[in-house]
């Protein structure tokens, strides 16, 4: 998901976690700590997986290895 630490995104993240989902959240490198703090506050640090990237870059700035390792495992994108 993108925008997990934003106003709408943090509410969506909470709902997804309440339903037991594991969430891979796109975050710029400098925002990973903020995402981890949010996950801790929600009591779900093990369910939130930061993915370092950038919406403005090709392939969302996600490393090719991550994309290869997770190919076919993403069910929904928010």
N, CA, C and O of each residue as an XYZ file, in Angstrom:
312
protein
N       0.841     -1.169      0.000
C       0.000      0.000      0.000
C       0.881      1.225      0.000
O       2.031      1.171      0.437
N       0.361      2.306     -0.477
C       1.065      3.579     -0.404
C       0.292      4.496      0.536
O      -0.908      4.312      0.740
N       0.966      5.466      1.100
C       0.307      6.444      1.947
C      -0.091      5.940      3.313
O      -0.990      6.513      3.930
N       0.539      4.891      3.812
C       0.144      4.272      5.080
C       0.245      5.216      6.269
O      -0.482      5.041      7.247
N       1.113      6.198      6.213
C       1.270      7.105      7.351
C       0.447      8.383      7.197
O       0.445      9.230      8.091
N      -0.238      8.526      6.089
C      -1.068      9.704      5.866
C      -2.417      9.584      6.576
O      -2.722      8.557      7.181
N      -3.209     10.637      6.496
C      -4.485     10.691      7.208
C      -5.405      9.525      6.839
O      -5.868      8.806      7.723
N      -5.670      9.333      5.566
C      -6.555      8.251      5.131
C      -5.843      6.908      5.225
O      -6.429      5.916      5.659
N      -4.581      6.882      4.818
C      -3.819      5.641      4.791
C      -3.690      4.961      6.141
O      -3.768      3.736      6.224
N      -3.494      5.734      7.202
C      -3.332      5.101      8.514
C      -4.633      4.467      8.988
O      -4.602      3.485      9.730
N      -5.790      5.017      8.569
C      -7.071      4.392      8.915
C      -7.283      3.111      8.107
O      -7.774      2.112      8.634
N      -6.911      3.146      6.830
C      -6.998      1.940      6.001
C      -6.054      0.880      6.545
O      -6.429     -0.288      6.646
N      -4.840      1.270      6.895
C      -3.874      0.329      7.454
C      -4.446     -0.339      8.701
O      -4.358     -1.559      8.841
N      -5.022      0.434      9.595
C      -5.604     -0.127     10.819
C      -6.687     -1.154     10.500
O      -6.753     -2.209     11.132
N      -7.537     -0.844      9.517
C      -8.614     -1.783      9.154
C      -8.052     -3.075      8.561
O      -8.524     -4.166      8.881
N      -7.052     -2.949      7.705
C      -6.446     -4.143      7.110
C      -5.807     -5.016      8.183
O      -5.915     -6.241      8.138
N      -5.144     -4.387      9.143
C      -4.509     -5.133     10.225
C      -5.545     -5.794     11.125
O      -5.342     -6.923     11.573
N      -6.651     -5.109     11.394
C      -7.740     -5.689     12.204
C      -8.269     -6.961     11.572
O      -8.711     -7.876     12.267
N      -8.223     -7.012     10.256
C      -8.707     -8.191      9.524
C      -7.644     -9.267      9.392
O      -7.881    -10.300      8.765
N      -6.464     -9.034      9.981
C      -5.417    -10.045      9.997
C      -4.487    -10.054      8.799
O      -3.714    -10.996      8.624
N      -4.549     -9.020      7.972
C      -3.700     -8.977      6.785
C      -2.262     -8.584      7.139
O      -2.022     -7.812      8.066
N      -1.335     -9.124      6.392
C       0.046     -8.630      6.401
C       0.093     -7.544      5.340
O      -0.412     -7.735      4.234
N       0.696     -6.401      5.668
C       0.694     -5.264      4.749
C       2.121     -4.860      4.402
O       2.932     -4.574      5.282
N       2.409     -4.841      3.117
C       3.671     -4.307      2.612
C       3.395     -2.857      2.256
O       2.585     -2.574      1.373
N       4.063     -1.941      2.937
C       3.787     -0.521      2.751
C       4.974      0.187      2.118
O       6.090      0.131      2.633
N       4.724      0.853      0.994
C       5.755      1.625      0.313
C       6.104      2.853      1.143
O       5.220      3.596      1.568
N       7.388      3.059      1.368
C       7.848      4.218      2.143
C       9.194      4.673      1.616
O      10.044      3.861      1.250
N       9.376      5.992      1.583
C      10.706      6.504      1.253
C      11.645      6.115      2.391
O      11.217      5.962      3.535
N      12.902      5.958      2.075
C      13.888      5.521      3.066
C      13.799      6.351      4.352
O      13.862      5.802      5.452
N      13.653      7.666      4.213
C      13.620      8.534      5.395
C      12.308      8.419      6.178
O      12.214      8.954      7.283
N      11.302      7.743      5.641
C      10.009      7.606      6.320
C       9.780      6.227      6.935
O       8.740      5.987      7.549
N      10.736      5.328      6.777
C      10.571      3.975      7.310
C      10.353      4.001      8.818
O       9.510      3.263      9.329
N      11.095      4.836      9.539
C      10.938      4.932     10.991
C       9.535      5.359     11.384
O       8.973      4.836     12.347
N       8.968      6.299     10.655
C       7.608      6.774     10.919
C       6.603      5.637     10.721
O       5.664      5.490     11.503
N       6.800      4.848      9.689
C       5.933      3.707      9.428
C       6.063      2.672     10.543
O       5.060      2.129     11.005
N       7.279      2.399     10.972
C       7.498      1.431     12.048
C       6.876      1.908     13.364
O       6.326      1.101     14.113
N       6.957      3.197     13.646
C       6.330      3.746     14.853
C       4.810      3.588     14.793
O       4.182      3.247     15.795
N       4.220      3.832     13.629
C       2.782      3.672     13.461
C       2.393      2.212     13.684
O       1.417      1.928     14.379
N       3.142      1.300     13.105
C       2.862     -0.130     13.278
C       2.942     -0.522     14.754
O       2.113     -1.292     15.237
N       3.926      0.000     15.460
C       4.052     -0.279     16.897
C       2.833      0.238     17.653
O       2.290     -0.466     18.504
N       2.394      1.466     17.351
C       1.224      2.040     18.026
C      -0.031      1.209     17.776
O      -0.912      1.118     18.631
N      -0.097      0.606     16.591
C      -1.252     -0.226     16.246
C      -1.104     -1.650     16.775
O      -2.004     -2.472     16.606
N       0.035     -1.944     17.417
C       0.280     -3.286     17.952
C       0.472     -4.323     16.871
O       0.113     -5.487     17.047
N       1.040     -3.903     15.744
C       1.136     -4.790     14.588
C       2.484     -4.704     13.900
O       2.561     -4.803     12.675
N       3.543     -4.521     14.664
C       4.846     -4.355     14.021
C       5.235     -5.566     13.173
O       5.946     -5.405     12.181
N       4.799     -6.752     13.526
C       5.118     -7.941     12.738
C       4.303     -8.081     11.470
O       4.675     -8.837     10.573
N       3.186     -7.357     11.385
C       2.308     -7.460     10.223
C       2.598     -6.394      9.166
O       2.156     -6.527      8.025
N       3.331     -5.344      9.526
C       3.618     -4.257      8.587
C       5.052     -4.388      8.101
O       5.993     -4.344      8.894
N       5.210     -4.546      6.819
C       6.524     -4.728      6.191
C       6.848     -3.513      5.326
O       6.238     -3.333      4.272
N       7.793     -2.677      5.749
C       8.174     -1.534      4.923
C       8.843     -1.986      3.617
O       9.670     -2.898      3.611
N       8.475     -1.339      2.534
C       9.102     -1.561      1.239
C       9.664     -0.207      0.819
O       8.909      0.732      0.565
N      10.984     -0.109      0.748
C      11.615      1.169      0.406
C      11.418      1.442     -1.076
O      11.753      0.619     -1.928
N      10.866      2.618     -1.365
C      10.623      3.003     -2.745
C      10.209      4.463     -2.837
O      10.300      5.218     -1.869
N       9.752      4.841     -4.029
C       9.363      6.225     -4.280
C       8.369      6.235     -5.439
O       8.671      5.735     -6.522
N       7.194      6.798     -5.214
C       6.154      6.836     -6.253
C       6.604      7.502     -7.540
O       6.083      7.188     -8.610
N       7.560      8.416     -7.455
C       7.998      9.159     -8.625
C       9.055      8.475     -9.467
O       9.518      9.042    -10.456
N       9.442      7.274     -9.095
C      10.509      6.577     -9.829
C       9.947      5.376    -10.588
O       8.889      4.854    -10.239
N      10.664      4.941    -11.634
C      10.244      3.730    -12.347
C      10.153      2.547    -11.380
O      10.955      2.430    -10.453
N       9.174      1.679    -11.605
C       8.918      0.508    -10.750
C       8.707      0.929     -9.295
O       8.944      0.150     -8.372
N       8.252      2.188     -9.104
C       8.024      2.760     -7.764
C       9.300      2.832     -6.940
O       9.249      2.979     -5.719
N      10.446      2.730     -7.608
C      11.722      2.800     -6.902
C      12.026      1.557     -6.091
O      12.950      1.558     -5.277
N      11.258      0.495     -6.302
C      11.448     -0.753     -5.552
C      12.555     -1.568     -6.204
O      12.614     -1.694     -7.427
N      13.416     -2.112     -5.381
C      14.535     -2.912     -5.911
C      14.028     -4.118     -6.686
O      13.046     -4.754     -6.301
N      14.704     -4.419     -7.770
C      14.315     -5.557     -8.616
C      14.258     -6.858     -7.821
O      13.377     -7.685     -8.052
N      15.188     -7.044     -6.890
C      15.216     -8.279     -6.102
C      13.935     -8.436     -5.285
O      13.400     -9.540     -5.181
N      13.434     -7.334     -4.701
C      12.197     -7.416     -3.924
C      11.043     -7.795     -4.844
O      10.232     -8.658     -4.507
N      10.971     -7.154     -5.995
C       9.911     -7.469     -6.949
C       9.964     -8.934     -7.375
O       8.933     -9.602     -7.446
N      11.154     -9.425     -7.653
C      11.317    -10.813     -8.063
C      10.897    -11.754     -6.931
O      10.189    -12.734     -7.165
N      11.334    -11.455     -5.709
C      11.039    -12.327     -4.569
C       9.556    -12.364     -4.207
O       9.092    -13.340     -3.617
N       8.808    -11.318     -4.550
C       7.398    -11.236     -4.187
C       6.454    -11.373     -5.385
O       5.251    -11.137     -5.267
N       7.001    -11.750     -6.518
C       6.185    -11.899     -7.721
C       5.056    -12.892     -7.469
O       5.284    -14.017     -7.022
N       3.849    -12.459     -7.760
C       2.672    -13.340     -7.605
C       2.110    -13.390     -6.192
O       1.074    -14.019     -5.975
N       2.757    -12.750     -5.228
C       2.281    -12.840     -3.843
C       1.439    -11.640     -3.404
O       0.836    -11.673     -2.331
N       1.391    -10.605     -4.200
C       0.603     -9.418     -3.854
C      -0.823     -9.630     -4.360
O      -1.048     -9.838     -5.553
N      -1.778     -9.574     -3.436
C      -3.170     -9.809     -3.804
C      -3.913     -8.518     -4.149
O      -4.756     -8.512     -5.045
N      -3.610     -7.437     -3.451
C      -4.305     -6.166     -3.661
C      -3.299     -5.030     -3.536
O      -2.300     -5.148     -2.828
N      -3.567     -3.950     -4.216
C      -2.737     -2.731     -4.090
C      -3.643     -1.583     -3.693
O      -4.694     -1.375     -4.299
N      -3.240     -0.840     -2.677
C      -4.016      0.299     -2.190
C      -3.176      1.523     -2.309
O      -3.622      2.615     -1.956
